[in-house]
Every structure is written in C-alpha cells, then in structure tokens.
Amino acid sequence: MTLTEQIYAQAMVLTQDSCDEKLQLLEVLCRSAEISLQQSLRDGVTPEDCKADFVAAASLYALAAMSELDELSKLEEVKAGDLTLRRGSTDSAACCLRYQAEMMMKPYMKDRFSFQGV
C-alpha cells in the first residue's frame, strides 16, 4: 500500500461522507496534503521516519481542506436588492483539524520563519 493510499484510508475512517464525487475529491486532497507535508519536513527527515504521525496529519489536512470547500458552497445571506452575497465565518472544524495536524508534525517540520539581517 502506497503512502497516498494509507493517507486516503485514514481519511476515509475519519470522514462520514460516502458520496463518490466527494470521495474522489478527498483522494486528490490526500495526494496534495502528502506532497505539501513532505516538502515541509526538516532536511534528513522522511515520511517513513514519522510514518504514523505523517499519515494521520496528512489525512487531517485533507479533511480540513474538504471541510473548507464544503463551507465555500454555503451562503449565509443572499439579498436581491443591491445584490449581497455573504458567506459564513471561518470553518472552525477545518481550523481545528489543521491545528491538530500541525501539532502532530511539529517535531519533524522545518522552522517556518527566520530572521535575516538587512
């Protein structure tokens, strides 16, 4: 089983969605999460070095992205006069999933910022 397949299988356990179209999207998001997360690993660290955390975190990132996409399609307010379309606030479920993934992978990740002289 490839790493992407493991991430997708983990995400499938965590999702309650069974729509084929959304599951195909989830598979793409899992691949994207894997690539993104792999590029963020510290030098010398491979996904195999932290496989359980890597798989879990990538699946959480994919589910967070899917949750955000679901929220984008929902409008909170629609008006016809002077046309007002408003989306709800930030998806708190996606933020929570992303935070959990970040905490899980923090020991393996590159530093996100650095100070440079001017």
mmCIF file of N, CA and C in Angstrom:
data_model
loop_
_atom_site.group_PDB
_atom_site.id
_atom_site.type_symbol
_atom_site.label_atom_id
_atom_site.label_comp_id
_atom_site.label_asym_id
_atom_site.label_seq_id
_atom_site.Cartn_x
_atom_site.Cartn_y
_atom_site.Cartn_z
ATOM 1 N N MET A 1 0.851 -1.177 0.000
ATOM 2 C CA MET A 1 0.000 0.000 0.000
ATOM 3 C C MET A 1 0.898 1.242 0.000
ATOM 4 N N THR A 2 0.657 2.141 -0.939
ATOM 5 C CA THR A 2 1.462 3.351 -1.029
ATOM 6 C C THR A 2 1.117 4.309 0.113
ATOM 7 N N LEU A 3 1.954 5.299 0.300
ATOM 8 C CA LEU A 3 1.727 6.290 1.343
ATOM 9 C C LEU A 3 0.421 7.050 1.095
ATOM 10 N N THR A 4 0.165 7.415 -0.150
ATOM 11 C CA THR A 4 -1.079 8.113 -0.501
ATOM 12 C C THR A 4 -2.289 7.245 -0.178
ATOM 13 N N GLU A 5 -2.213 5.975 -0.484
ATOM 14 C CA GLU A 5 -3.318 5.058 -0.185
ATOM 15 C C GLU A 5 -3.547 4.939 1.317
ATOM 16 N N GLN A 6 -2.471 4.951 2.088
ATOM 17 C CA GLN A 6 -2.599 4.891 3.545
ATOM 18 C C GLN A 6 -3.248 6.165 4.093
ATOM 19 N N ILE A 7 -2.860 7.303 3.544
ATOM 20 C CA ILE A 7 -3.437 8.583 3.958
ATOM 21 C C ILE A 7 -4.926 8.609 3.608
ATOM 22 N N TYR A 8 -5.255 8.162 2.410
ATOM 23 C CA TYR A 8 -6.658 8.128 1.976
ATOM 24 C C TYR A 8 -7.473 7.182 2.854
ATOM 25 N N ALA A 9 -6.914 6.017 3.172
ATOM 26 C CA ALA A 9 -7.618 5.059 4.029
ATOM 27 C C ALA A 9 -7.872 5.657 5.411
ATOM 28 N N GLN A 10 -6.898 6.377 5.938
ATOM 29 C CA GLN A 10 -7.063 7.034 7.237
ATOM 30 C C GLN A 10 -8.144 8.103 7.157
ATOM 31 N N ALA A 11 -8.134 8.889 6.098
ATOM 32 C CA ALA A 11 -9.146 9.938 5.923
ATOM 33 C C ALA A 11 -10.535 9.329 5.776
ATOM 34 N N MET A 12 -10.625 8.191 5.109
ATOM 35 C CA MET A 12 -11.911 7.510 4.943
ATOM 36 C C MET A 12 -12.485 7.077 6.293
ATOM 37 N N VAL A 13 -11.610 6.668 7.197
ATOM 38 C CA VAL A 13 -12.056 6.280 8.534
ATOM 39 C C VAL A 13 -12.640 7.492 9.266
ATOM 40 N N LEU A 14 -12.056 8.661 9.033
ATOM 41 C CA LEU A 14 -12.453 9.872 9.755
ATOM 42 C C LEU A 14 -13.625 10.617 9.121
ATOM 43 N N THR A 15 -13.889 10.376 7.846
ATOM 44 C CA THR A 15 -14.972 11.100 7.181
ATOM 45 C C THR A 15 -16.284 10.332 7.291
ATOM 46 N N GLN A 16 -17.365 11.078 7.227
ATOM 47 C CA GLN A 16 -18.683 10.458 7.253
ATOM 48 C C GLN A 16 -19.341 10.556 5.884
ATOM 49 N N ASP A 17 -18.613 11.069 4.926
ATOM 50 C CA ASP A 17 -19.152 11.266 3.587
ATOM 51 C C ASP A 17 -19.003 9.998 2.767
ATOM 52 N N SER A 18 -20.038 9.651 2.027
ATOM 53 C CA SER A 18 -19.968 8.456 1.189
ATOM 54 C C SER A 18 -20.276 8.758 -0.277
ATOM 55 N N CYS A 19 -20.424 10.019 -0.622
ATOM 56 C CA CYS A 19 -20.682 10.434 -1.993
ATOM 57 C C CYS A 19 -19.432 10.175 -2.838
ATOM 58 N N ASP A 20 -19.586 9.439 -3.938
ATOM 59 C CA ASP A 20 -18.446 9.094 -4.793
ATOM 60 C C ASP A 20 -17.669 10.314 -5.262
ATOM 61 N N GLU A 21 -18.383 11.362 -5.625
ATOM 62 C CA GLU A 21 -17.734 12.582 -6.110
ATOM 63 C C GLU A 21 -16.855 13.201 -5.026
ATOM 64 N N LYS A 22 -17.363 13.242 -3.809
ATOM 65 C CA LYS A 22 -16.582 13.818 -2.711
ATOM 66 C C LYS A 22 -15.418 12.915 -2.317
ATOM 67 N N LEU A 23 -15.595 11.620 -2.442
ATOM 68 C CA LEU A 23 -14.507 10.704 -2.123
ATOM 69 C C LEU A 23 -13.372 10.816 -3.143
ATOM 70 N N GLN A 24 -13.718 11.080 -4.395
ATOM 71 C CA GLN A 24 -12.688 11.316 -5.414
ATOM 72 C C GLN A 24 -11.931 12.599 -5.099
ATOM 73 N N LEU A 25 -12.663 13.617 -4.673
ATOM 74 C CA LEU A 25 -12.036 14.874 -4.273
ATOM 75 C C LEU A 25 -11.129 14.639 -3.071
ATOM 76 N N LEU A 26 -11.588 13.855 -2.123
ATOM 77 C CA LEU A 26 -10.787 13.557 -0.934
ATOM 78 C C LEU A 26 -9.478 12.871 -1.311
ATOM 79 N N GLU A 27 -9.530 11.986 -2.292
ATOM 80 C CA GLU A 27 -8.309 11.305 -2.742
ATOM 81 C C GLU A 27 -7.305 12.306 -3.311
ATOM 82 N N VAL A 28 -7.789 13.249 -4.088
ATOM 83 C CA VAL A 28 -6.916 14.294 -4.647
ATOM 84 C C VAL A 28 -6.339 15.152 -3.525
ATOM 85 N N LEU A 29 -7.176 15.503 -2.557
ATOM 86 C CA LEU A 29 -6.721 16.323 -1.431
ATOM 87 C C LEU A 29 -5.695 15.574 -0.577
ATOM 88 N N CYS A 30 -5.837 14.265 -0.479
ATOM 89 C CA CYS A 30 -4.859 13.455 0.260
ATOM 90 C C CYS A 30 -3.502 13.490 -0.444
ATOM 91 N N ARG A 31 -3.512 13.371 -1.762
ATOM 92 C CA ARG A 31 -2.263 13.449 -2.534
ATOM 93 C C ARG A 31 -1.602 14.813 -2.349
ATOM 94 N N SER A 32 -2.413 15.847 -2.409
ATOM 95 C CA SER A 32 -1.909 17.204 -2.237
ATOM 96 C C SER A 32 -1.344 17.409 -0.835
ATOM 97 N N ALA A 33 -2.032 16.915 0.179
ATOM 98 C CA ALA A 33 -1.562 17.041 1.559
ATOM 99 C C ALA A 33 -0.244 16.303 1.752
ATOM 100 N N GLU A 34 -0.132 15.135 1.137
ATOM 101 C CA GLU A 34 1.106 14.359 1.234
ATOM 102 C C GLU A 34 2.286 15.138 0.660
ATOM 103 N N ILE A 35 2.105 15.686 -0.523
ATOM 104 C CA ILE A 35 3.185 16.431 -1.181
ATOM 105 C C ILE A 35 3.556 17.659 -0.368
ATOM 106 N N SER A 36 2.556 18.408 0.064
ATOM 107 C CA SER A 36 2.799 19.628 0.835
ATOM 108 C C SER A 36 3.515 19.323 2.147
ATOM 109 N N LEU A 37 3.054 18.308 2.830
ATOM 110 C CA LEU A 37 3.642 17.942 4.112
ATOM 111 C C LEU A 37 5.065 17.419 3.935
ATOM 112 N N GLN A 38 5.268 16.662 2.886
ATOM 113 C CA GLN A 38 6.601 16.113 2.617
ATOM 114 C C GLN A 38 7.604 17.244 2.361
ATOM 115 N N GLN A 39 7.178 18.283 1.673
ATOM 116 C CA GLN A 39 8.062 19.411 1.380
ATOM 117 C C GLN A 39 8.369 20.246 2.622
ATOM 118 N N SER A 40 7.555 20.102 3.652
ATOM 119 C CA SER A 40 7.742 20.873 4.879
ATOM 120 C C SER A 40 8.603 20.153 5.916
ATOM 121 N N LEU A 41 8.966 18.907 5.635
ATOM 122 C CA LEU A 41 9.781 18.150 6.582
ATOM 123 C C LEU A 41 11.197 18.727 6.668
ATOM 124 N N ARG A 42 11.776 18.648 7.856
ATOM 125 C CA ARG A 42 13.161 19.078 8.027
ATOM 126 C C ARG A 42 14.076 18.253 7.133
ATOM 127 N N ASP A 43 15.211 18.815 6.788
ATOM 128 C CA ASP A 43 16.191 18.102 5.981
ATOM 129 C C ASP A 43 16.608 16.823 6.710
ATOM 130 N N GLY A 44 16.650 15.740 5.985
ATOM 131 C CA GLY A 44 17.048 14.461 6.541
ATOM 132 C C GLY A 44 15.905 13.657 7.137
ATOM 133 N N VAL A 45 14.719 14.253 7.253
ATOM 134 C CA VAL A 45 13.555 13.541 7.786
ATOM 135 C C VAL A 45 12.696 13.094 6.616
ATOM 136 N N THR A 46 12.327 11.823 6.593
ATOM 137 C CA THR A 46 11.473 11.285 5.544
ATOM 138 C C THR A 46 10.113 10.930 6.145
ATOM 139 N N PRO A 47 9.090 10.807 5.312
ATOM 140 C CA PRO A 47 7.789 10.390 5.828
ATOM 141 C C PRO A 47 7.846 9.052 6.579
ATOM 142 N N GLU A 48 8.757 8.175 6.178
ATOM 143 C CA GLU A 48 8.881 6.880 6.833
ATOM 144 C C GLU A 48 9.427 7.016 8.252
ATOM 145 N N ASP A 49 10.204 8.082 8.509
ATOM 146 C CA ASP A 49 10.754 8.313 9.846
ATOM 147 C C ASP A 49 9.669 8.637 10.865
ATOM 148 N N CYS A 50 8.563 9.164 10.388
ATOM 149 C CA CYS A 50 7.460 9.572 11.274
ATOM 150 C C CYS A 50 6.136 9.118 10.667
ATOM 151 N N LYS A 51 6.134 7.908 10.159
ATOM 152 C CA LYS A 51 5.044 7.415 9.315
ATOM 153 C C LYS A 51 3.658 7.535 9.945
ATOM 154 N N ALA A 52 3.474 7.102 11.165
ATOM 155 C CA ALA A 52 2.147 7.149 11.789
ATOM 156 C C ALA A 52 1.656 8.590 11.912
ATOM 157 N N ASP A 53 2.529 9.473 12.388
ATOM 158 C CA ASP A 53 2.154 10.888 12.514
ATOM 159 C C ASP A 53 1.944 11.520 11.138
ATOM 160 N N PHE A 54 2.790 11.167 10.190
ATOM 161 C CA PHE A 54 2.693 11.720 8.845
ATOM 162 C C PHE A 54 1.358 11.355 8.199
ATOM 163 N N VAL A 55 0.993 10.091 8.274
ATOM 164 C CA VAL A 55 -0.262 9.614 7.669
ATOM 165 C C VAL A 55 -1.453 10.290 8.340
ATOM 166 N N ALA A 56 -1.447 10.331 9.668
ATOM 167 C CA ALA A 56 -2.558 10.951 10.400
ATOM 168 C C ALA A 56 -2.658 12.442 10.087
ATOM 169 N N ALA A 57 -1.537 13.141 10.103
ATOM 170 C CA ALA A 57 -1.546 14.580 9.856
ATOM 171 C C ALA A 57 -1.983 14.897 8.422
ATOM 172 N N ALA A 58 -1.474 14.157 7.460
ATOM 173 C CA ALA A 58 -1.862 14.399 6.068
ATOM 174 C C ALA A 58 -3.357 14.155 5.876
ATOM 175 N N SER A 59 -3.898 13.145 6.522
ATOM 176 C CA SER A 59 -5.337 12.890 6.394
ATOM 177 C C SER A 59 -6.137 14.019 7.040
ATOM 178 N N LEU A 60 -5.652 14.550 8.156
ATOM 179 C CA LEU A 60 -6.334 15.683 8.796
ATOM 180 C C LEU A 60 -6.277 16.929 7.916
ATOM 181 N N TYR A 61 -5.134 17.173 7.279
ATOM 182 C CA TYR A 61 -5.027 18.311 6.350
ATOM 183 C C TYR A 61 -6.011 18.155 5.192
ATOM 184 N N ALA A 62 -6.112 16.951 4.656
ATOM 185 C CA ALA A 62 -7.035 16.703 3.543
ATOM 186 C C ALA A 62 -8.484 16.921 3.976
ATOM 187 N N LEU A 63 -8.831 16.442 5.157
ATOM 188 C CA LEU A 63 -10.193 16.625 5.659
ATOM 189 C C LEU A 63 -10.478 18.093 5.961
ATOM 190 N N ALA A 64 -9.475 18.827 6.434
ATOM 191 C CA ALA A 64 -9.650 20.262 6.675
ATOM 192 C C ALA A 64 -9.928 20.988 5.361
ATOM 193 N N ALA A 65 -9.181 20.641 4.322
ATOM 194 C CA ALA A 65 -9.397 21.262 3.010
ATOM 195 C C ALA A 65 -10.783 20.926 2.474
ATOM 196 N N MET A 66 -11.211 19.697 2.666
ATOM 197 C CA MET A 66 -12.535 19.290 2.202
ATOM 198 C C MET A 66 -13.632 20.035 2.967
ATOM 199 N N SER A 67 -13.438 20.204 4.254
ATOM 200 C CA SER A 67 -14.399 20.936 5.078
ATOM 201 C C SER A 67 -14.506 22.389 4.624
ATOM 202 N N GLU A 68 -13.366 22.989 4.320
ATOM 203 C CA GLU A 68 -13.375 24.374 3.837
ATOM 204 C C GLU A 68 -14.084 24.488 2.492
ATOM 205 N N LEU A 69 -13.862 23.525 1.614
ATOM 206 C CA LEU A 69 -14.546 23.544 0.316
ATOM 207 C C LEU A 69 -16.053 23.401 0.483
ATOM 208 N N ASP A 70 -16.473 22.578 1.429
ATOM 209 C CA ASP A 70 -17.905 22.438 1.704
ATOM 210 C C ASP A 70 -18.493 23.757 2.198
ATOM 211 N N GLU A 71 -17.749 24.446 3.049
ATOM 212 C CA GLU A 71 -18.230 25.716 3.603
ATOM 213 C C GLU A 71 -18.310 26.805 2.533
ATOM 214 N N LEU A 72 -17.411 26.750 1.550
ATOM 215 C CA LEU A 72 -17.429 27.753 0.485
ATOM 216 C C LEU A 72 -18.725 27.719 -0.310
ATOM 217 N N SER A 73 -19.335 26.552 -0.381
ATOM 218 C CA SER A 73 -20.547 26.415 -1.177
ATOM 219 C C SER A 73 -21.801 26.860 -0.417
ATOM 220 N N LYS A 74 -21.666 27.146 0.866
ATOM 221 C CA LYS A 74 -22.813 27.551 1.676
ATOM 222 C C LYS A 74 -22.837 29.058 1.849
ATOM 223 N N LEU A 75 -23.969 29.643 1.536
ATOM 224 C CA LEU A 75 -24.138 31.078 1.722
ATOM 225 C C LEU A 75 -24.954 31.326 2.980
ATOM 226 N N GLU A 76 -24.548 32.325 3.731
ATOM 227 C CA GLU A 76 -25.262 32.671 4.940
ATOM 228 C C GLU A 76 -26.371 33.674 4.652
ATOM 229 N N GLU A 77 -26.147 34.523 3.657
ATOM 230 C CA GLU A 77 -27.118 35.569 3.354
ATOM 231 C C GLU A 77 -27.133 35.851 1.855
ATOM 232 N N VAL A 78 -28.328 36.008 1.304
ATOM 233 C CA VAL A 78 -28.487 36.378 -0.099
ATOM 234 C C VAL A 78 -29.562 37.454 -0.170
ATOM 235 N N LYS A 79 -29.266 38.585 -0.795
ATOM 236 C CA LYS A 79 -30.244 39.649 -0.994
ATOM 237 C C LYS A 79 -30.319 39.946 -2.479
ATOM 238 N N ALA A 80 -31.459 40.333 -2.943
ATOM 239 C CA ALA A 80 -31.612 40.650 -4.364
ATOM 240 C C ALA A 80 -31.390 42.141 -4.630
ATOM 241 N N GLY A 81 -31.971 43.014 -3.796
ATOM 242 C CA GLY A 81 -31.789 44.456 -3.975
ATOM 243 C C GLY A 81 -30.377 44.866 -3.616
ATOM 244 N N ASP A 82 -29.677 45.485 -4.513
ATOM 245 C CA ASP A 82 -28.271 45.871 -4.370
ATOM 246 C C ASP A 82 -27.351 44.666 -4.141
ATOM 247 N N LEU A 83 -27.787 43.521 -4.532
ATOM 248 C CA LEU A 83 -27.062 42.240 -4.518
ATOM 249 C C LEU A 83 -26.032 42.080 -3.396
ATOM 250 N N THR A 84 -26.385 41.313 -2.400
ATOM 251 C CA THR A 84 -25.496 40.976 -1.286
ATOM 252 C C THR A 84 -25.416 39.461 -1.157
ATOM 253 N N LEU A 85 -24.246 38.927 -1.316
ATOM 254 C CA LEU A 85 -23.990 37.504 -1.076
ATOM 255 C C LEU A 85 -22.949 37.444 0.027
ATOM 256 N N ARG A 86 -23.234 36.707 1.076
ATOM 257 C CA ARG A 86 -22.285 36.638 2.174
ATOM 258 C C ARG A 86 -22.133 35.201 2.631
ATOM 259 N N ARG A 87 -20.892 34.849 2.799
ATOM 260 C CA ARG A 87 -20.555 33.530 3.293
ATOM 261 C C ARG A 87 -20.393 33.603 4.797
ATOM 262 N N GLY A 88 -20.570 32.471 5.471
ATOM 263 C CA GLY A 88 -20.402 32.411 6.918
ATOM 264 C C GLY A 88 -18.957 32.634 7.322
ATOM 265 N N SER A 89 -18.719 32.578 8.592
ATOM 266 C CA SER A 89 -17.378 32.796 9.119
ATOM 267 C C SER A 89 -16.473 31.599 8.818
ATOM 268 N N THR A 90 -15.235 31.706 9.248
ATOM 269 C CA THR A 90 -14.249 30.662 9.019
ATOM 270 C C THR A 90 -14.728 29.331 9.575
ATOM 271 N N ASP A 91 -14.439 28.289 8.866
ATOM 272 C CA ASP A 91 -14.829 26.944 9.259
ATOM 273 C C ASP A 91 -13.997 26.505 10.464
ATOM 274 N N SER A 92 -14.621 26.462 11.633
ATOM 275 C CA SER A 92 -13.892 26.121 12.853
ATOM 276 C C SER A 92 -13.441 24.665 12.858
ATOM 277 N N ALA A 93 -14.193 23.770 12.222
ATOM 278 C CA ALA A 93 -13.785 22.365 12.147
ATOM 279 C C ALA A 93 -12.482 22.244 11.359
ATOM 280 N N ALA A 94 -12.389 22.958 10.262
ATOM 281 C CA ALA A 94 -11.167 22.922 9.446
ATOM 282 C C ALA A 94 -9.983 23.488 10.225
ATOM 283 N N CYS A 95 -10.197 24.564 10.948
ATOM 284 C CA CYS A 95 -9.127 25.153 11.758
ATOM 285 C C CYS A 95 -8.644 24.173 12.822
ATOM 286 N N CYS A 96 -9.565 23.492 13.455
ATOM 287 C CA CYS A 96 -9.229 22.518 14.492
ATOM 288 C C CYS A 96 -8.448 21.341 13.904
ATOM 289 N N LEU A 97 -8.890 20.830 12.767
ATOM 290 C CA LEU A 97 -8.193 19.717 12.115
ATOM 291 C C LEU A 97 -6.773 20.117 11.715
ATOM 292 N N ARG A 98 -6.652 21.308 11.149
ATOM 293 C CA ARG A 98 -5.347 21.791 10.710
ATOM 294 C C ARG A 98 -4.412 21.983 11.915
ATOM 295 N N TYR A 99 -4.948 22.516 13.002
ATOM 296 C CA TYR A 99 -4.150 22.733 14.215
ATOM 297 C C TYR A 99 -3.649 21.391 14.765
ATOM 298 N N GLN A 100 -4.523 20.398 14.814
ATOM 299 C CA GLN A 100 -4.122 19.085 15.313
ATOM 300 C C GLN A 100 -3.023 18.480 14.443
ATOM 301 N N ALA A 101 -3.147 18.629 13.145
ATOM 302 C CA ALA A 101 -2.128 18.110 12.232
ATOM 303 C C ALA A 101 -0.796 18.826 12.445
ATOM 304 N N GLU A 102 -0.850 20.137 12.608
ATOM 305 C CA GLU A 102 0.375 20.912 12.837
ATOM 306 C C GLU A 102 1.068 20.493 14.131
ATOM 307 N N MET A 103 0.299 20.297 15.188
ATOM 308 C CA MET A 103 0.883 19.884 16.468
ATOM 309 C C MET A 103 1.502 18.493 16.368
ATOM 310 N N MET A 104 0.872 17.621 15.609
ATOM 311 C CA MET A 104 1.373 16.263 15.433
ATOM 312 C C MET A 104 2.718 16.262 14.699
ATOM 313 N N MET A 105 2.851 17.130 13.710
ATOM 314 C CA MET A 105 4.041 17.124 12.862
ATOM 315 C C MET A 105 5.113 18.120 13.297
ATOM 316 N N LYS A 106 4.825 18.942 14.279
ATOM 317 C CA LYS A 106 5.756 20.000 14.694
ATOM 318 C C LYS A 106 7.194 19.510 14.931
ATOM 319 N N PRO A 107 7.401 18.372 15.587
ATOM 320 C CA PRO A 107 8.787 17.931 15.812
ATOM 321 C C PRO A 107 9.559 17.591 14.536
ATOM 322 N N TYR A 108 8.868 17.361 13.447
ATOM 323 C CA TYR A 108 9.506 16.923 12.203
ATOM 324 C C TYR A 108 9.608 18.021 11.148
ATOM 325 N N MET A 109 9.032 19.167 11.425
ATOM 326 C CA MET A 109 8.913 20.225 10.416
ATOM 327 C C MET A 109 10.071 21.219 10.449
ATOM 328 N N LYS A 110 10.321 21.831 9.303
ATOM 329 C CA LYS A 110 11.264 22.931 9.205
ATOM 330 C C LYS A 110 10.713 24.111 10.001
ATOM 331 N N ASP A 111 11.624 24.976 10.446
ATOM 332 C CA ASP A 111 11.163 26.202 11.083
ATOM 333 C C ASP A 111 10.438 27.031 10.033
ATOM 334 N N ARG A 112 9.357 27.668 10.437
ATOM 335 C CA ARG A 112 8.546 28.410 9.473
ATOM 336 C C ARG A 112 9.063 29.797 9.174
ATOM 337 N N PHE A 113 9.814 30.371 10.059
ATOM 338 C CA PHE A 113 10.306 31.716 9.791
ATOM 339 C C PHE A 113 11.727 31.844 10.329
ATOM 340 N N SER A 114 12.419 32.778 9.778
ATOM 341 C CA SER A 114 13.792 33.028 10.230
ATOM 342 C C SER A 114 14.065 34.521 10.135
ATOM 343 N N PHE A 115 15.021 34.958 10.923
ATOM 344 C CA PHE A 115 15.381 36.361 10.909
ATOM 345 C C PHE A 115 16.636 36.522 10.046
ATOM 346 N N GLN A 116 16.601 37.549 9.213
ATOM 347 C CA GLN A 116 17.756 37.817 8.359
ATOM 348 C C GLN A 116 18.190 39.255 8.533
ATOM 349 N N GLY A 117 19.459 39.483 8.426
ATOM 350 C CA GLY A 117 19.971 40.851 8.529
ATOM 351 C C GLY A 117 19.594 41.667 7.312
ATOM 352 N N VAL A 118 19.574 42.946 7.493
ATOM 353 C CA VAL A 118 19.192 43.844 6.384
ATOM 354 C C VAL A 118 20.408 44.552 5.860
#
